[in-house]
PDB file of C-alpha atoms and ligand atoms in Angstrom:
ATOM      1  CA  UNK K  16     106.065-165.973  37.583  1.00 97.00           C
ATOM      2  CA  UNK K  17     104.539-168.259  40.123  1.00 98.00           C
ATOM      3  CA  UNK K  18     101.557-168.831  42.377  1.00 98.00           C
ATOM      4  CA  UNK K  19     101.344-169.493  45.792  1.00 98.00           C
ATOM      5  CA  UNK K  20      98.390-170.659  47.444  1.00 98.00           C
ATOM      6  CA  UNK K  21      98.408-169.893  51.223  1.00 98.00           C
ATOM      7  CA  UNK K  22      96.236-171.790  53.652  1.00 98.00           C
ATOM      8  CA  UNK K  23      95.947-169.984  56.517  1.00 97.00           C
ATOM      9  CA  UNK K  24      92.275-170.690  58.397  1.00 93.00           C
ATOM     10  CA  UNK K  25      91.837-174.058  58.111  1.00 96.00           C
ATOM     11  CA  UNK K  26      93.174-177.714  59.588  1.00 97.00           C
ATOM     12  CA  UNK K  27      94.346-180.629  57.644  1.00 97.00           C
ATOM     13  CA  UNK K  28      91.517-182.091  56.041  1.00 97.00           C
ATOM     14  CA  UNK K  29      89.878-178.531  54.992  1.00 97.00           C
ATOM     15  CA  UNK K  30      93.673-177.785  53.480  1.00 98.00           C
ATOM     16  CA  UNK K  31      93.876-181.109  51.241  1.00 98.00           C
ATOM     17  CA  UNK K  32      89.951-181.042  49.870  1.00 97.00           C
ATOM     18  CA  UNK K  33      91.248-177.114  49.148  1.00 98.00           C
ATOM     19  CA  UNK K  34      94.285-177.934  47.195  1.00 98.00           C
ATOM     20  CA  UNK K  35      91.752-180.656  45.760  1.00 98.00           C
ATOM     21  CA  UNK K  36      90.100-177.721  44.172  1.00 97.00           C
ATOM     22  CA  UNK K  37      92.468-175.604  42.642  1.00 98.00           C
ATOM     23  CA  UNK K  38      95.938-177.883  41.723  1.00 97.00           C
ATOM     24  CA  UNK K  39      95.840-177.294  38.588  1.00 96.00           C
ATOM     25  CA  UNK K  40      96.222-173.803  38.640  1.00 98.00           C
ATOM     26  CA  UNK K  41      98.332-173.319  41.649  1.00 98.00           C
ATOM     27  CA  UNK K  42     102.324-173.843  41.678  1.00 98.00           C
ATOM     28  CA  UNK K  43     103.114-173.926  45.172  1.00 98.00           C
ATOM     29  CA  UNK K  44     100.898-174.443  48.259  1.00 98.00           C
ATOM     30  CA  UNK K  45     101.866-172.482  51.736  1.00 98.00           C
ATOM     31  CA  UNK K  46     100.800-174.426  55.046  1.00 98.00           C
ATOM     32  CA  UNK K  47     100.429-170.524  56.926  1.00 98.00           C
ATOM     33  CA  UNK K  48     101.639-169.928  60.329  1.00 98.00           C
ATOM     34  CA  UNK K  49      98.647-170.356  62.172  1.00 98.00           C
ATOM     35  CA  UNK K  50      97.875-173.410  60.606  1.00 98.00           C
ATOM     36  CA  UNK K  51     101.633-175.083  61.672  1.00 98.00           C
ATOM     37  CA  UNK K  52     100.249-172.997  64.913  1.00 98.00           C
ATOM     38  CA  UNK K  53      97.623-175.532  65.340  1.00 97.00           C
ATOM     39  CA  UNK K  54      98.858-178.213  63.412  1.00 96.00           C
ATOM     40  CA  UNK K  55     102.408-178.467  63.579  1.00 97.00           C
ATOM     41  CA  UNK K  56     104.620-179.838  61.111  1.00 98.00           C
ATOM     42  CA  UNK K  57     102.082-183.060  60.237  1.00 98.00           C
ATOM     43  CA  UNK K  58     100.243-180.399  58.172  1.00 98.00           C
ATOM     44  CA  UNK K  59     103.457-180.214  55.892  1.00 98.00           C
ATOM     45  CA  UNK K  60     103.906-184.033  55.843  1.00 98.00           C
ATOM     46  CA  UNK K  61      99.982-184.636  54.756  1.00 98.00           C
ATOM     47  CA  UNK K  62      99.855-181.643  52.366  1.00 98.00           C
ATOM     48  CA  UNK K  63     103.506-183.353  50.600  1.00 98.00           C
ATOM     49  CA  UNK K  64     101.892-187.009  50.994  1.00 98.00           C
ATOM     50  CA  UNK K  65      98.721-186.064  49.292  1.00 98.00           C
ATOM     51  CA  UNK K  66     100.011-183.514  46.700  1.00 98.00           C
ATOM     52  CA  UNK K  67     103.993-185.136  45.762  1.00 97.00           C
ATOM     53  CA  UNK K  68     103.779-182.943  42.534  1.00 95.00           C
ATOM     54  CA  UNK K  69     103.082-179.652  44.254  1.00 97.00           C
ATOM     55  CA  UNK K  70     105.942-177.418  45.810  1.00 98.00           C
ATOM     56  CA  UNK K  71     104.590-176.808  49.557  1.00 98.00           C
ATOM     57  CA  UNK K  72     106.096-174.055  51.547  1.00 98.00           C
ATOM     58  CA  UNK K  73     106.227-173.840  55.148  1.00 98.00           C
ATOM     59  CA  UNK K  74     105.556-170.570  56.337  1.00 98.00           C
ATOM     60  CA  UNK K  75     107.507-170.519  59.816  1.00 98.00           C
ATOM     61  CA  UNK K  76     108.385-167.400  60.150  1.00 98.00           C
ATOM     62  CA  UNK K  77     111.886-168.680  61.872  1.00 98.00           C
ATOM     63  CA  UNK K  78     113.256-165.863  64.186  1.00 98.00           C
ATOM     64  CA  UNK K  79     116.437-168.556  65.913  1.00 98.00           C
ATOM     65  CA  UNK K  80     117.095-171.858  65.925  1.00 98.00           C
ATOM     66  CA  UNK K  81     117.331-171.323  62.446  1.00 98.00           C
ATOM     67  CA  UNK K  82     119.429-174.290  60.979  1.00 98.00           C
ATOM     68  CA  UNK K  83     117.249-176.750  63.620  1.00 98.00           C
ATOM     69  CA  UNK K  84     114.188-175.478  62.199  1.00 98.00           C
ATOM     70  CA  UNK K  85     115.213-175.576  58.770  1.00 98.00           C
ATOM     71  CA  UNK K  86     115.899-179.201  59.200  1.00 98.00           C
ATOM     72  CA  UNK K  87     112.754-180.166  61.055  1.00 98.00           C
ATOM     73  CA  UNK K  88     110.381-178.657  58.199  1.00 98.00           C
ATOM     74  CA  UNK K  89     112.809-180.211  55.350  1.00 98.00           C
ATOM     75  CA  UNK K  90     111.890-183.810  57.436  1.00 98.00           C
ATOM     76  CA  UNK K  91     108.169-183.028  56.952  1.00 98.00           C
ATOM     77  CA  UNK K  92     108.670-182.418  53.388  1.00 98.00           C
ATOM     78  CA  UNK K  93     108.732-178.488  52.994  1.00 98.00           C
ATOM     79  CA  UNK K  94     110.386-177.846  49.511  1.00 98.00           C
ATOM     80  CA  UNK K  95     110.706-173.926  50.464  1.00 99.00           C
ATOM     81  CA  UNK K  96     110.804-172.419  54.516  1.00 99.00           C
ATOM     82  CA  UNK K  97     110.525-168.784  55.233  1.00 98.00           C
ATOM     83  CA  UNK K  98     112.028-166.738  57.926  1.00 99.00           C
ATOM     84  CA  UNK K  99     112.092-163.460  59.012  1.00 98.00           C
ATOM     85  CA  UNK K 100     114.238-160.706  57.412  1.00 98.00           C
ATOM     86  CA  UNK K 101     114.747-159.015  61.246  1.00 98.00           C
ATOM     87  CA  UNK K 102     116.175-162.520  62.634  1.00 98.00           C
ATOM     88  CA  UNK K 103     120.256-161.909  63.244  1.00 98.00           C
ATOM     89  CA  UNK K 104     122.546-162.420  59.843  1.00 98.00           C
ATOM     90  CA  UNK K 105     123.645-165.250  61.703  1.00 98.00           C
ATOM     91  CA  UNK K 106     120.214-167.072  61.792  1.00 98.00           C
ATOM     92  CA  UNK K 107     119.988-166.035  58.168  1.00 98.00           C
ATOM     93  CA  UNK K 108     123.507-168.024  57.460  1.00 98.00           C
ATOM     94  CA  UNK K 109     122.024-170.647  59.572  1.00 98.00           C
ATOM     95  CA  UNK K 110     118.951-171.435  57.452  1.00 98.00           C
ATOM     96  CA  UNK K 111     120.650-170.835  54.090  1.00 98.00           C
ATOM     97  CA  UNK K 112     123.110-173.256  54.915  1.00 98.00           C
ATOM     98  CA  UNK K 113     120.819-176.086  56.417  1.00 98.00           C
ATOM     99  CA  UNK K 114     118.447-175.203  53.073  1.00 98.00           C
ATOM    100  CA  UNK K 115     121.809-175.994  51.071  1.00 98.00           C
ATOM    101  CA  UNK K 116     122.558-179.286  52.430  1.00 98.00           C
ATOM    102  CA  UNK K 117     118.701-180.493  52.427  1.00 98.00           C
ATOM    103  CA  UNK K 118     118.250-179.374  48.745  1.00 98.00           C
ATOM    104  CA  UNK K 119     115.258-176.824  50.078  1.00 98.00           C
ATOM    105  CA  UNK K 120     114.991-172.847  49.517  1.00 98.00           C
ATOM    106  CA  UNK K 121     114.961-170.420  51.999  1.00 99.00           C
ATOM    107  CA  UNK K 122     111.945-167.791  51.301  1.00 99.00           C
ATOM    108  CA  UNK K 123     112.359-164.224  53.686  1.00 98.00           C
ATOM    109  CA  UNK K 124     109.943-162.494  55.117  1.00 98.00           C
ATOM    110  CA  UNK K 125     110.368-158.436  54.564  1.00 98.00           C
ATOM    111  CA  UNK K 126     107.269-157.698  57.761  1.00 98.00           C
ATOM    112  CA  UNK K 127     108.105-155.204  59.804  1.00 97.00           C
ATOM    113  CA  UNK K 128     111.493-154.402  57.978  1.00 98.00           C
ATOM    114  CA  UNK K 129     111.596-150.052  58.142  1.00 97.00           C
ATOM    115  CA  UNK K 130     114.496-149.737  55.470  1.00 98.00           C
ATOM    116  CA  UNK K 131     113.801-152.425  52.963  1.00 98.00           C
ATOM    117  CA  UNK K 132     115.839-151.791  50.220  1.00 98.00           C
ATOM    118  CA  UNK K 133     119.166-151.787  52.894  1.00 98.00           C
ATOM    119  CA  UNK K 134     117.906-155.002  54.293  1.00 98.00           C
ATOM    120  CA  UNK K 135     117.002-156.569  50.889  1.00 98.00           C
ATOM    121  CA  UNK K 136     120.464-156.181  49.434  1.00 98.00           C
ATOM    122  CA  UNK K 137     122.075-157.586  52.746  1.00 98.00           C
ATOM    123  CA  UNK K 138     119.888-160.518  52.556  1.00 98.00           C
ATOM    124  CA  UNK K 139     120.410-161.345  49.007  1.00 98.00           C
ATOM    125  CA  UNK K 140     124.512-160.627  50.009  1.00 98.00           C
ATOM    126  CA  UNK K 141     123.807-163.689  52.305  1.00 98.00           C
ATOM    127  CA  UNK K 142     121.895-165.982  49.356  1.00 98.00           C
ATOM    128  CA  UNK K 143     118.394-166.439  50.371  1.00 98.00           C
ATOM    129  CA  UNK K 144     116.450-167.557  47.610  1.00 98.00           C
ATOM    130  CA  UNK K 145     113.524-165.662  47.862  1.00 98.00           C
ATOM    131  CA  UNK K 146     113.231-161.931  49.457  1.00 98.00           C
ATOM    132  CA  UNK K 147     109.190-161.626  50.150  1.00 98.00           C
ATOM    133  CA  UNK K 148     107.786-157.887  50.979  1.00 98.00           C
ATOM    134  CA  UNK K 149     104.452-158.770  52.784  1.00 98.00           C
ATOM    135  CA  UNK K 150     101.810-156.733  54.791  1.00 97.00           C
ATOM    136  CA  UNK K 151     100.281-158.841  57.478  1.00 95.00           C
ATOM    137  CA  UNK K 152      97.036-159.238  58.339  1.00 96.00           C
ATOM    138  CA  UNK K 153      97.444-156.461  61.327  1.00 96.00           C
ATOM    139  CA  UNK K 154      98.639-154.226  58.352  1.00 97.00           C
ATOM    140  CA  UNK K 155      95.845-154.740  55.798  1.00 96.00           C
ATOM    141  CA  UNK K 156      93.272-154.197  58.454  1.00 97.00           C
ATOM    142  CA  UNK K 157      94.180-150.843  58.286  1.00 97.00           C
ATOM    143  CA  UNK K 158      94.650-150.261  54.552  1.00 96.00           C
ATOM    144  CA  UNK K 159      97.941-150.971  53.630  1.00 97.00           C
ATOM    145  CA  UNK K 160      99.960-153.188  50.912  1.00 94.00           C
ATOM    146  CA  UNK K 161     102.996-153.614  50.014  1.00 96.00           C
ATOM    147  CA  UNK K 162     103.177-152.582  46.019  1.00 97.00           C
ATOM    148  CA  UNK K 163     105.499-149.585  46.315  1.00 97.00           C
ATOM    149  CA  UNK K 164     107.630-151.980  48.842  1.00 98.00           C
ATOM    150  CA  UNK K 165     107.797-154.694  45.554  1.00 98.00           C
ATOM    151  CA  UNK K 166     109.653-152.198  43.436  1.00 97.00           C
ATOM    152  CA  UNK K 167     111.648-150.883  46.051  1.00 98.00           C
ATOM    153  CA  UNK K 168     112.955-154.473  46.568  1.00 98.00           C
ATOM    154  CA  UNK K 169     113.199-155.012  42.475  1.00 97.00           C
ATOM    155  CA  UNK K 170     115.411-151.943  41.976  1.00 97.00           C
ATOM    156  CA  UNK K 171     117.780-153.441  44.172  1.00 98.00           C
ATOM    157  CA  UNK K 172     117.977-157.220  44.258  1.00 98.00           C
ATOM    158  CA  UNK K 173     120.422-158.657  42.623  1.00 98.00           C
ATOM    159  CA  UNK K 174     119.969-162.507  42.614  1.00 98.00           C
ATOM    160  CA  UNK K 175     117.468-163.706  44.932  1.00 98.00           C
ATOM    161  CA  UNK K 176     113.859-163.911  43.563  1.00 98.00           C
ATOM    162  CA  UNK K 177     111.588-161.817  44.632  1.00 98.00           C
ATOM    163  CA  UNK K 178     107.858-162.221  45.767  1.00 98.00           C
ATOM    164  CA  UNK K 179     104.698-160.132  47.133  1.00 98.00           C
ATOM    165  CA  UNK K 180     101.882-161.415  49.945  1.00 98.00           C
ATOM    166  CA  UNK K 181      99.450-159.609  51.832  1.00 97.00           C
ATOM    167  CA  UNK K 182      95.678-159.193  50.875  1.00 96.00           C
ATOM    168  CA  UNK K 183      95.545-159.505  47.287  1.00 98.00           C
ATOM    169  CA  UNK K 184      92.829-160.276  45.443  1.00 97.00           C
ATOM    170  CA  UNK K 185      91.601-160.509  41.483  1.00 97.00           C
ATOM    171  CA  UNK K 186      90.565-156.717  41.488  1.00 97.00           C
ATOM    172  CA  UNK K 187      94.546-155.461  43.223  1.00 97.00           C
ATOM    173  CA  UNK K 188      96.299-158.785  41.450  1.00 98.00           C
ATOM    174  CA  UNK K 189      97.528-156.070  38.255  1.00 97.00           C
ATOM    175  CA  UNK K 190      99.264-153.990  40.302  1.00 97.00           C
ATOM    176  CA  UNK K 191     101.643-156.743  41.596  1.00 97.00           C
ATOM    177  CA  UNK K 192     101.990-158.224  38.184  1.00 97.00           C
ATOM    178  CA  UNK K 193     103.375-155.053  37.052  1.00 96.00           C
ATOM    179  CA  UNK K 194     106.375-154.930  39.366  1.00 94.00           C
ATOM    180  CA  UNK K 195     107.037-158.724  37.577  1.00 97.00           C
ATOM    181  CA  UNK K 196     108.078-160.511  41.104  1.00 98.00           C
ATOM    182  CA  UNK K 197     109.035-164.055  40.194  1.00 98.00           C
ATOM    183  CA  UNK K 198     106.128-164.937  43.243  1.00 98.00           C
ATOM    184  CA  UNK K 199     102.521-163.941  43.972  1.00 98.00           C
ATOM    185  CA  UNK K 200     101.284-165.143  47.221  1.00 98.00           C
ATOM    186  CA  UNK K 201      97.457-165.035  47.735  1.00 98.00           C
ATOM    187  CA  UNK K 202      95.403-166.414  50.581  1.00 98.00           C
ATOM    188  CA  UNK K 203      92.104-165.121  51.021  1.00 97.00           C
ATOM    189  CA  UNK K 204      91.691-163.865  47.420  1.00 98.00           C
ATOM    190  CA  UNK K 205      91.105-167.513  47.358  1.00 98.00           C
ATOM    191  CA  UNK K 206      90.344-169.236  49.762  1.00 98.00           C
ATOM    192  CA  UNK K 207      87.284-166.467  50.498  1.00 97.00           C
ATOM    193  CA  UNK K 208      86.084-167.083  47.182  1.00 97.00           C
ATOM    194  CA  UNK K 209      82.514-169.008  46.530  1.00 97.00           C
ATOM    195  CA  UNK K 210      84.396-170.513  43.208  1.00 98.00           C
ATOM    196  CA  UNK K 211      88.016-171.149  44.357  1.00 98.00           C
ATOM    197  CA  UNK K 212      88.957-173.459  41.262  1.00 98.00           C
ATOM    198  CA  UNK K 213      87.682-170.032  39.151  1.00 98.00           C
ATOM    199  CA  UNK K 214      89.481-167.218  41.475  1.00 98.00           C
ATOM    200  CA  UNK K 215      92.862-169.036  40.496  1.00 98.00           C
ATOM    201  CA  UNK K 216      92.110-170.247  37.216  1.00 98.00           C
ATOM    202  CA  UNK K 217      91.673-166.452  36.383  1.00 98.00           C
ATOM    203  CA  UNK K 218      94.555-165.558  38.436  1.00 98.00           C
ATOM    204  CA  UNK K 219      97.090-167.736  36.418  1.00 98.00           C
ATOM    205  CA  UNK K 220      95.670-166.375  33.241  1.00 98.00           C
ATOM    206  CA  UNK K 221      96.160-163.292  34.289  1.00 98.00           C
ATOM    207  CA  UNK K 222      99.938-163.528  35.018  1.00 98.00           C
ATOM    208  CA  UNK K 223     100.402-165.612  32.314  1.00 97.00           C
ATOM    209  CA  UNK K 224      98.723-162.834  29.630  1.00 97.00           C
ATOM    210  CA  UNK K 225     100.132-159.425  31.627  1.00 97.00           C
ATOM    211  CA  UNK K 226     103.130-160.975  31.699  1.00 97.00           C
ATOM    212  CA  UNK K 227     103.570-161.589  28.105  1.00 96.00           C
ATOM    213  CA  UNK K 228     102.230-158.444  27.716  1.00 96.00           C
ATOM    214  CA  UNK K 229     104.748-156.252  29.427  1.00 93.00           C
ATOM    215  CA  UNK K 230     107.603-158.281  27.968  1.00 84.00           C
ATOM    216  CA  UNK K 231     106.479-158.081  24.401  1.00 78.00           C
TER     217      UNK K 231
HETATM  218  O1  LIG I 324     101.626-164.948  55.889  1.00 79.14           O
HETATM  219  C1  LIG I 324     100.453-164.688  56.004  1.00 79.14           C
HETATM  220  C2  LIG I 324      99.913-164.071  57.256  1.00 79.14           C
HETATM  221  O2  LIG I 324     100.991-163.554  58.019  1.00 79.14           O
HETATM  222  C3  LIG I 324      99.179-165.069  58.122  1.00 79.14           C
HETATM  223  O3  LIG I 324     100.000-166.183  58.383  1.00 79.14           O
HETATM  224  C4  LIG I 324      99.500-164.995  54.884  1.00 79.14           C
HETATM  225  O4  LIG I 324      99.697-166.286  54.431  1.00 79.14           O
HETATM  226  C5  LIG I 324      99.722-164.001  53.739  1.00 79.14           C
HETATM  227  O5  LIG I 324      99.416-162.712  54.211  1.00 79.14           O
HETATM  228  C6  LIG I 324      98.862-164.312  52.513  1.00 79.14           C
HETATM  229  O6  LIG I 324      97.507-164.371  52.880  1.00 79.14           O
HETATM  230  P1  LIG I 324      96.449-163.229  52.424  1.00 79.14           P
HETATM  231  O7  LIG I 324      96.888-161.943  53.041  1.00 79.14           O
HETATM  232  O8  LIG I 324      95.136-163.729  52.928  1.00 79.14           O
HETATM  233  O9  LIG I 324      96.506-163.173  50.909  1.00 79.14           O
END
């Protein structure tokens, strides 16, 4: 099981002296949407430059244009690009292929998807690498996550990996660990944290020993 860092409220330099903080206990680092919003794709470039050990994701969201896109954010350095699960099967093909020939994953976003366990099997039909359920900011402001939507993906993807974002912090992280995605995303259950370095230090240990735990 991994750990995904995302960055979402902050510019370049605030990112890197971030990532600074907590490398060691982080697998892979998300430049968020609003910061390639702001930023563009020279966040991705500076975040690869400055960390060349550290998987960085670029979180796109890619609706069309897929294969283009694909390419652009491989360019910059993005090891893993996400798009959404409502773009057309044929963007879908489109970024799975480009992600093929530029030796990058393809991670898809679940937001918004009504009947996720139909969509998640036609995605992983299509060979995504990664099938994400995720409840957006809009979503957690009014109480909602997306733990019941991680098992509903797990009891029916097949080969894709599967991973969770949206809102979770230390005190919610068990839950997701339970459903054993391969990927935890967490944003501001860091990044709003006086003691960053200690938020994911615990975090790590966490999925490390409740892992361990439910497979022994
Ligand atoms: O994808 C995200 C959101 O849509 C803003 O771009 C976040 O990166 C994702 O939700 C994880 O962040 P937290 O919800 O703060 O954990």
């Amino acid at each position: 099981m991994e750990l995904q860092l995302a960055l979402d409220l902050v510019n370049i330099p605030e990112a890197i002296q971030l990532v600074k903080e907590v490398e060691d206990h982080i697998d892979i680092v998300e430049i968020g949407t609003p910061v390639v919003i702001n930023e563009g794709l020279h966040a991705v470039k500076a975040m690869k430059e400055a960390f060349p050990n550290l998987k960085v994701l670029a979180d796109l969201k890619i609706m069309d244009a897929a294969g283009y896109e694909v390419m652009k954010a491989s360019e910059a350095g993005a090891d893993i690009i996400t798009i959404l699960a409502t773009a057309e099967d044929e963007s879908i093909k489109g970024a799975v292929e480009e992600a093929k020939k530029q030796g990058k994953k393809i991670l898809v976003d679940m937001i918004a998807v009504k009947d996720l366990a139909a969509r998640a099997k036609e995605l992983d039909a299509m060979g995504v690498d990664y099938i994400c359920v995720h409840t957006g900011y809009d979503l957690q402001a009014i109480g909602k996550n997306s733990f019941e939507d991680l098992q509903t993906i797990k009891g029916v993807v097949k080969s894709a990996k599967t991973a969770i974002a949206g809102g979770i912090k230390l005190e919610t992280l068990s839950e997701a660990i339970k459903a054993q995605p391969d990927l935890i995303i967490v944003g501001g259950g860091i990044t709003g944290q006086a003691d960053k370095r200690g938020a994911a230090a615990k975090m790590q240990q966490m999925m490390k020993e409740e892992t361990a735990a439910i497979v022994h």
